[in-house]
XYZ file of C-alpha atoms in Angstrom:
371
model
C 56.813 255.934 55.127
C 57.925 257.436 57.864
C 61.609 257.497 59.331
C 64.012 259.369 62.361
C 66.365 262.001 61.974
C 69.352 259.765 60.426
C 70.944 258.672 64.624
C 68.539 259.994 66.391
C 66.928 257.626 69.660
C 64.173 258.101 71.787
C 66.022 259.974 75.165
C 63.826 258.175 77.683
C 63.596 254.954 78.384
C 59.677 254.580 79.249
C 57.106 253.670 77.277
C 55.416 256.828 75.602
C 53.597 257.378 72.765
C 55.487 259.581 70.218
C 53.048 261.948 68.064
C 53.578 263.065 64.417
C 51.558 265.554 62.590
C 49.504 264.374 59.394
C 48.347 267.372 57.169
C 47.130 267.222 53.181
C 45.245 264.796 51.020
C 44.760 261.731 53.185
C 46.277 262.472 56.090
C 46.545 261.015 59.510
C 48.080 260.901 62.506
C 50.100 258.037 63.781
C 51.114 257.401 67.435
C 54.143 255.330 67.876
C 54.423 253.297 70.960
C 57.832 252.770 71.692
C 58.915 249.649 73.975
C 62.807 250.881 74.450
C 65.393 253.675 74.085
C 66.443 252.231 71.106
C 63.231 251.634 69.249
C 62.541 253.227 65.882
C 59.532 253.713 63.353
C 57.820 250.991 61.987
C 59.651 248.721 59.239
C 63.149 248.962 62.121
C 61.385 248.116 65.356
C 58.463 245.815 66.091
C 55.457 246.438 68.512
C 54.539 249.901 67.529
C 50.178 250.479 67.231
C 48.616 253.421 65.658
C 45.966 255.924 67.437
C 44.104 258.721 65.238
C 44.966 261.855 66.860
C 45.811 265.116 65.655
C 48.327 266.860 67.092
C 47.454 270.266 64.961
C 44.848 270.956 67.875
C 45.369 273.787 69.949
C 46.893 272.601 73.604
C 43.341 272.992 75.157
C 41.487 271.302 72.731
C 44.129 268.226 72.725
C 43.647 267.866 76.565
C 40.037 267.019 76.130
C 41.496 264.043 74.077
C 43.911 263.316 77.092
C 46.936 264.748 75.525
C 49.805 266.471 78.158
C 52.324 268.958 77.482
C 55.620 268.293 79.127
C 58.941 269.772 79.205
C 61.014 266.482 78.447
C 62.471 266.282 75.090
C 61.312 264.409 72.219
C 62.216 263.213 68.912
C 61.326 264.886 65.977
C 60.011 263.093 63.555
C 60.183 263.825 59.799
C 58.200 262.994 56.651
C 59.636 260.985 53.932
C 59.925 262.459 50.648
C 59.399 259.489 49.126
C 55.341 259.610 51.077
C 53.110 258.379 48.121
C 50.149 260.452 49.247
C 51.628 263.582 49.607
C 51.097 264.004 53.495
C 53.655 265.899 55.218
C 54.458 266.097 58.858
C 55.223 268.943 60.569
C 58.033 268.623 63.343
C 56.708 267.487 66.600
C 57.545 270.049 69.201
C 60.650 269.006 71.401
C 58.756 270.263 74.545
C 55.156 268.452 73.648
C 54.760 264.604 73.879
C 51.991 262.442 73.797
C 51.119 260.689 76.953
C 49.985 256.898 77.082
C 47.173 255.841 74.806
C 45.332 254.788 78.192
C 45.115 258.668 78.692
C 43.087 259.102 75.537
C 39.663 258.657 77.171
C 37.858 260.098 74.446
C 39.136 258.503 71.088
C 35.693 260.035 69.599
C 35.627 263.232 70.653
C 38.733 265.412 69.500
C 37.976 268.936 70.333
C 36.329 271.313 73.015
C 32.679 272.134 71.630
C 32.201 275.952 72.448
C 29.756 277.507 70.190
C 26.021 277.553 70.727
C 25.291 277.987 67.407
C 26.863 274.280 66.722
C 24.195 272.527 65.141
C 24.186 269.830 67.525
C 23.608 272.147 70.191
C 20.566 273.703 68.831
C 19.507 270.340 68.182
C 19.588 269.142 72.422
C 18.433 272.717 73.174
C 15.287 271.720 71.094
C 14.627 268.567 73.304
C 13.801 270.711 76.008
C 10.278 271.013 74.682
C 7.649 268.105 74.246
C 6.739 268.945 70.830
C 10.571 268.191 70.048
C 11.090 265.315 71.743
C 8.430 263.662 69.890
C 9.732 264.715 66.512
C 12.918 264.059 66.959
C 12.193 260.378 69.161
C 14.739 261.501 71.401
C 15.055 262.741 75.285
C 17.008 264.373 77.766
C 19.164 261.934 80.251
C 20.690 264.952 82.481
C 23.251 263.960 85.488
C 25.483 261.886 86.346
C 23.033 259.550 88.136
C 20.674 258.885 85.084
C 23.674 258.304 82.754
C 25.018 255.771 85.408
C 21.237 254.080 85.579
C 21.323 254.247 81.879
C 24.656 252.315 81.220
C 23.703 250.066 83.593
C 21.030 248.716 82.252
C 22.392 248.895 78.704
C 19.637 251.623 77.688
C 21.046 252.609 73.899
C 22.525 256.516 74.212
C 22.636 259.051 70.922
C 24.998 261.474 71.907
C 26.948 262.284 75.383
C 28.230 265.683 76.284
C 30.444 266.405 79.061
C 32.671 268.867 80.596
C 36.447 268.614 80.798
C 36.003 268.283 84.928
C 33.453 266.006 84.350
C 35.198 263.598 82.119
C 38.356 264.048 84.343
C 36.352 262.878 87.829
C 34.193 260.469 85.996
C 36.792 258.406 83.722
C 35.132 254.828 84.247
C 31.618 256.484 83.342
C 32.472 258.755 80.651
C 34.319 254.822 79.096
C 31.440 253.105 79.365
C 29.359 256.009 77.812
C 30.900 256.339 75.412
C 30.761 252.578 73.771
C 26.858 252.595 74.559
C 26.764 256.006 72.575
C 26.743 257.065 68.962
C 28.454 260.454 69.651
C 30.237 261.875 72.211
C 31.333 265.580 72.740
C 33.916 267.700 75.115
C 31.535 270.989 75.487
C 32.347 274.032 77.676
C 30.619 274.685 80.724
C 28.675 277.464 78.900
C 27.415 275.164 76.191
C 26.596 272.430 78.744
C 24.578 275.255 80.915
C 22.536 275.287 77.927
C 21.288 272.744 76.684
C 20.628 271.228 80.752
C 17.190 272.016 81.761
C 18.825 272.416 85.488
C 19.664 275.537 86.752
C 23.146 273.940 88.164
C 23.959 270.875 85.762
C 26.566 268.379 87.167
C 28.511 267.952 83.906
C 26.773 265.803 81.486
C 23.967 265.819 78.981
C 22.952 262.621 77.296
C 20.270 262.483 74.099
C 18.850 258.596 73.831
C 15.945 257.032 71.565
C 12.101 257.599 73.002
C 11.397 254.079 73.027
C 13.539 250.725 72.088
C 10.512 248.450 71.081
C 7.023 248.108 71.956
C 7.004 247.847 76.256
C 5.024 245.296 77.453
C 3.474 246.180 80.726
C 2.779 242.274 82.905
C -0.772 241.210 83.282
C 0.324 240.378 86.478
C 2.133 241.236 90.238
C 1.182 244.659 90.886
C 1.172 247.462 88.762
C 0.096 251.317 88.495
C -2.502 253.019 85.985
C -2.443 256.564 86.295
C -5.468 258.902 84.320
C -4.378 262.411 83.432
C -1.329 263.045 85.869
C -0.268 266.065 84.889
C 2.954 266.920 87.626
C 6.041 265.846 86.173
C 7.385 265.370 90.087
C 4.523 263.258 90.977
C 4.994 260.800 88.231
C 8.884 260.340 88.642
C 7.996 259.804 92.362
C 5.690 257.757 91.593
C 7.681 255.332 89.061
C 10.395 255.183 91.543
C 7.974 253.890 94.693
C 6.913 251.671 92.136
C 9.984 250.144 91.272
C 10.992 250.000 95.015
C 7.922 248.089 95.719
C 8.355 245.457 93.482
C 5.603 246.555 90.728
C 5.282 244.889 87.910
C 4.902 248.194 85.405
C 2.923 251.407 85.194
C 0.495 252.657 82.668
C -0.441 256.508 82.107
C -3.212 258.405 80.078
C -1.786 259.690 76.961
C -3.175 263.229 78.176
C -0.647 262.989 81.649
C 2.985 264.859 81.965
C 5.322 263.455 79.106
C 6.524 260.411 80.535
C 10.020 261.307 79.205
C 10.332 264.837 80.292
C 13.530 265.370 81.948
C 11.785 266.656 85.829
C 9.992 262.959 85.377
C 13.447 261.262 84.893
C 14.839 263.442 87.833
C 12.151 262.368 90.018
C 12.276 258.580 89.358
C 16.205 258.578 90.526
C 17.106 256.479 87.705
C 14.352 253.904 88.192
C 12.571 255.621 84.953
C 14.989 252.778 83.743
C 13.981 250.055 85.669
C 10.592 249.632 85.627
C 8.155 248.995 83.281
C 6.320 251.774 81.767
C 3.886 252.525 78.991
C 1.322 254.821 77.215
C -2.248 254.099 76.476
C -4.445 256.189 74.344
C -7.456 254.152 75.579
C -7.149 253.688 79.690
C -10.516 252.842 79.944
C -9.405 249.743 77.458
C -6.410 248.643 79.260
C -8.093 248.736 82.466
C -10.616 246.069 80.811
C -8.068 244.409 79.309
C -6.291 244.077 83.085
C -9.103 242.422 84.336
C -10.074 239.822 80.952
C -6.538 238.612 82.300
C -7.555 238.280 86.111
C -6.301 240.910 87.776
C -8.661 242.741 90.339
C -8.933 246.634 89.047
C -8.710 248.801 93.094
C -9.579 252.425 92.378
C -9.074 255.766 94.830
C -12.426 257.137 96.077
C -12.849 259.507 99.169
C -16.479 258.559 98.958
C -15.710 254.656 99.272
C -16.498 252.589 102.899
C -13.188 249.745 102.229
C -10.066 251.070 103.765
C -7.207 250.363 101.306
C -5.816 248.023 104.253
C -8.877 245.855 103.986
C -8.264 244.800 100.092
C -6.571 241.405 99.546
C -3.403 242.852 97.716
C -2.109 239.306 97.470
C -4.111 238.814 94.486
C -2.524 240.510 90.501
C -3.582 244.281 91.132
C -4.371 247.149 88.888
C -4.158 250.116 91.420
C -6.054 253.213 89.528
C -5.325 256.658 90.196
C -6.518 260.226 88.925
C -5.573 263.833 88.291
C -4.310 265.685 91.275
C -6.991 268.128 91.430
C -10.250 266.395 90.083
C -8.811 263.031 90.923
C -10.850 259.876 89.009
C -12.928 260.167 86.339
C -16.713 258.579 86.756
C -16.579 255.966 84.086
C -12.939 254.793 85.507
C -14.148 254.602 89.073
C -17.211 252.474 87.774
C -15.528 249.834 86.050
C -12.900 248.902 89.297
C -13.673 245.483 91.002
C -13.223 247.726 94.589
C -13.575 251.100 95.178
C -11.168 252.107 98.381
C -10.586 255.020 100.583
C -7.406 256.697 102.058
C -8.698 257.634 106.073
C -7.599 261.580 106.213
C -8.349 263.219 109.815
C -10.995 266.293 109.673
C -10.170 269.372 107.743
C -8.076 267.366 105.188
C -9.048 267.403 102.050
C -7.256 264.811 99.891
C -3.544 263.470 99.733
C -1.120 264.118 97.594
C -1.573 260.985 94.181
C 1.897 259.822 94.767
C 1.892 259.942 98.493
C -1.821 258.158 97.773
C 0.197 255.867 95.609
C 2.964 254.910 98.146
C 0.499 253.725 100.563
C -1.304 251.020 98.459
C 1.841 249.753 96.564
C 3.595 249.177 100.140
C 0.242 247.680 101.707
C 0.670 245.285 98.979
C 3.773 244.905 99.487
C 3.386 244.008 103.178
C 0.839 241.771 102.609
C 2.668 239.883 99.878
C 6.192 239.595 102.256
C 3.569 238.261 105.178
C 1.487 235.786 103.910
């Protein structure tokens, strides 16, 4: 299909990928790995593979697929006359070659995404609301540190956009992304400044589903039930004590923060990933539910005589907490097996619910480790 100038070798010995040009009804691009100086197109020389890459691209836009410029010469590559489907190749430039298909780290993503009118864009931009991410079952994975948490755990990603630093310090990463993600895009740093929710983003913005499968929160070990939470920071701080403690899952109020929103993923350090987490519509009902299956229901009460420190945390817990400002609700408090206080010295008020939090899950833990 294709062939050489009628004589014409490769002029260096090592092994580089040669690019043609593919333009017209079915066109492609082949990439031609040659093994020696002498080696020729397929159908004269064994061991060649093909990549899809388009070497029409403009020289910025080709080094977000990994392509190089270099001064070396190259072949030049013709097309056949005799080409069935009418492609034509254009003369590959005798200054421009094709690297090693190693350096192609982003086989899906050909081109530099500038526009903020792109459609896909808009569409992340959107996310940044709650409404959105509930219509569109997606969220917001922002960093390099949630995308790494992600991937590790083999959490299912939509779409991955990146910057060409980025991609360049983060190789390995920006790999693995991309074969746990649908889509992946090269975006400038102005179209990655907007749709991050950060004032400084690192690099990378990541879309993934809201939930994969119903999450079962354990009857069992210790876990977390939080009533109308409504700072995202608190509840990312709070799943990530959680998860350091060795809870078994954490429930929250459908009327708390959005358990997805980007500041709660921030806050959790990546454990948003790692530990068990769930809405309820009805706390009241899961509460009762805890205890049907034997686990003692503690609740948060300035007003209560037990010290926290005086509960027998060995035993499945349900620890209940309220709102920051008006803290539990009446009917909550009522229904907990044990009703426990937090000692504050005179003039203090309250503590902060995940500081409150912190406390209990690690006096459980202590206890547990002890025993």
């Amino acid at each position: 299909m294709f062939s050489l100038d009628k004589g014409k070798k490769l002029r260096n010995s090592k092994k580089l990928s040669i690019k043609t040009i593919a333009s017209g009804t079915g066109g492609m691009a082949d990439a031609l790995d040659s093994g020696s100086s002498a080696a020729r197109l397929p159908g004269s020389s064994p061991g060649f593979r093909i990549l899809i890459l388009d070497f029409r691209l403009p020289i910025a836009q080709r080094k977000a697929c990994g392509m190089a410029t270099l001064t070396e010469a190259a072949p030049t590559l013709l097309a056949s006359p005799r080409t069935p489907t009418g492609i034509l190749l254009a003369r590959a430039s005798c200054r421009e070659r094709l690297l090693d298909k190693s350096k192609i780290q982003n086989p899906k993503s050909k081109i530099v995404l500038t526009s903020l009118q792109n459609s896909l864009v808009k569409q992340i931009r959107k996310l940044h609301s709650t409404k959105e991410r509930h219509k569109q079952q997606l969220f917001l994975l922002e960093g390099t540190h949630l995308l790494k948490e992600a991937c590790a755990v083999n959490y299912p990603l939509e779409t991955v956009c990146c910057t060409l630093d980025w991609q360049s310090a983060h190789s390995s990463l920006w790999s693995e992304a991309c074969s746990k993600s649908d889509r992946t895009e090269i975006v400038s740093e102005e179209v990655l400044n907007a749709i991050a929710t950060t004032v400084q983003p690192d690099g990378v913005v990541a879309t993934a589903k809201r939930s994969v499968g119903q999450i079962q929160i354990p009857l069992t070990g210790l876990v977390l039930a939080l009533k109308t939470v409504q700072d995202p920071g608190n509840l990312g701080t709070m799943i990530r004590t959680a998860a350091a403690a060795g809870a078994s899952g954490l429930w929250i109020s459908g009327d708390s923060v959005d358990l997805d929103s980007p500041k709660v993923l921030r806050a959790s350090a990546g454990q948003w990933f790692r530990l068990a987490t769930a809405v309820t519509e009805d706390l009241k009902a899961t509460v009762q539910q805890s205890q049907q299956a034997g686990m003692q229901v503690v609740a948060t009460l300035p007003s209560a005589t037990l010290t926290y420190w005086e509960v027998d945390w060995r035993k499945p817990s349900l620890i209940l907490l309220g709102n920051e400002g008006a803290g539990l609700s009446a009917d909550l408090a009522a229904i907990a097996d044990k009703q426990v206080r937090i000692p504050l010295s005179p003039g203090v008020e309250s503590l902060n619910v995940a500081i409150a939090a912190a406390l209990m899950l690690y006096e459980a833990r202590r206890q547990m480790i002890c025993q």
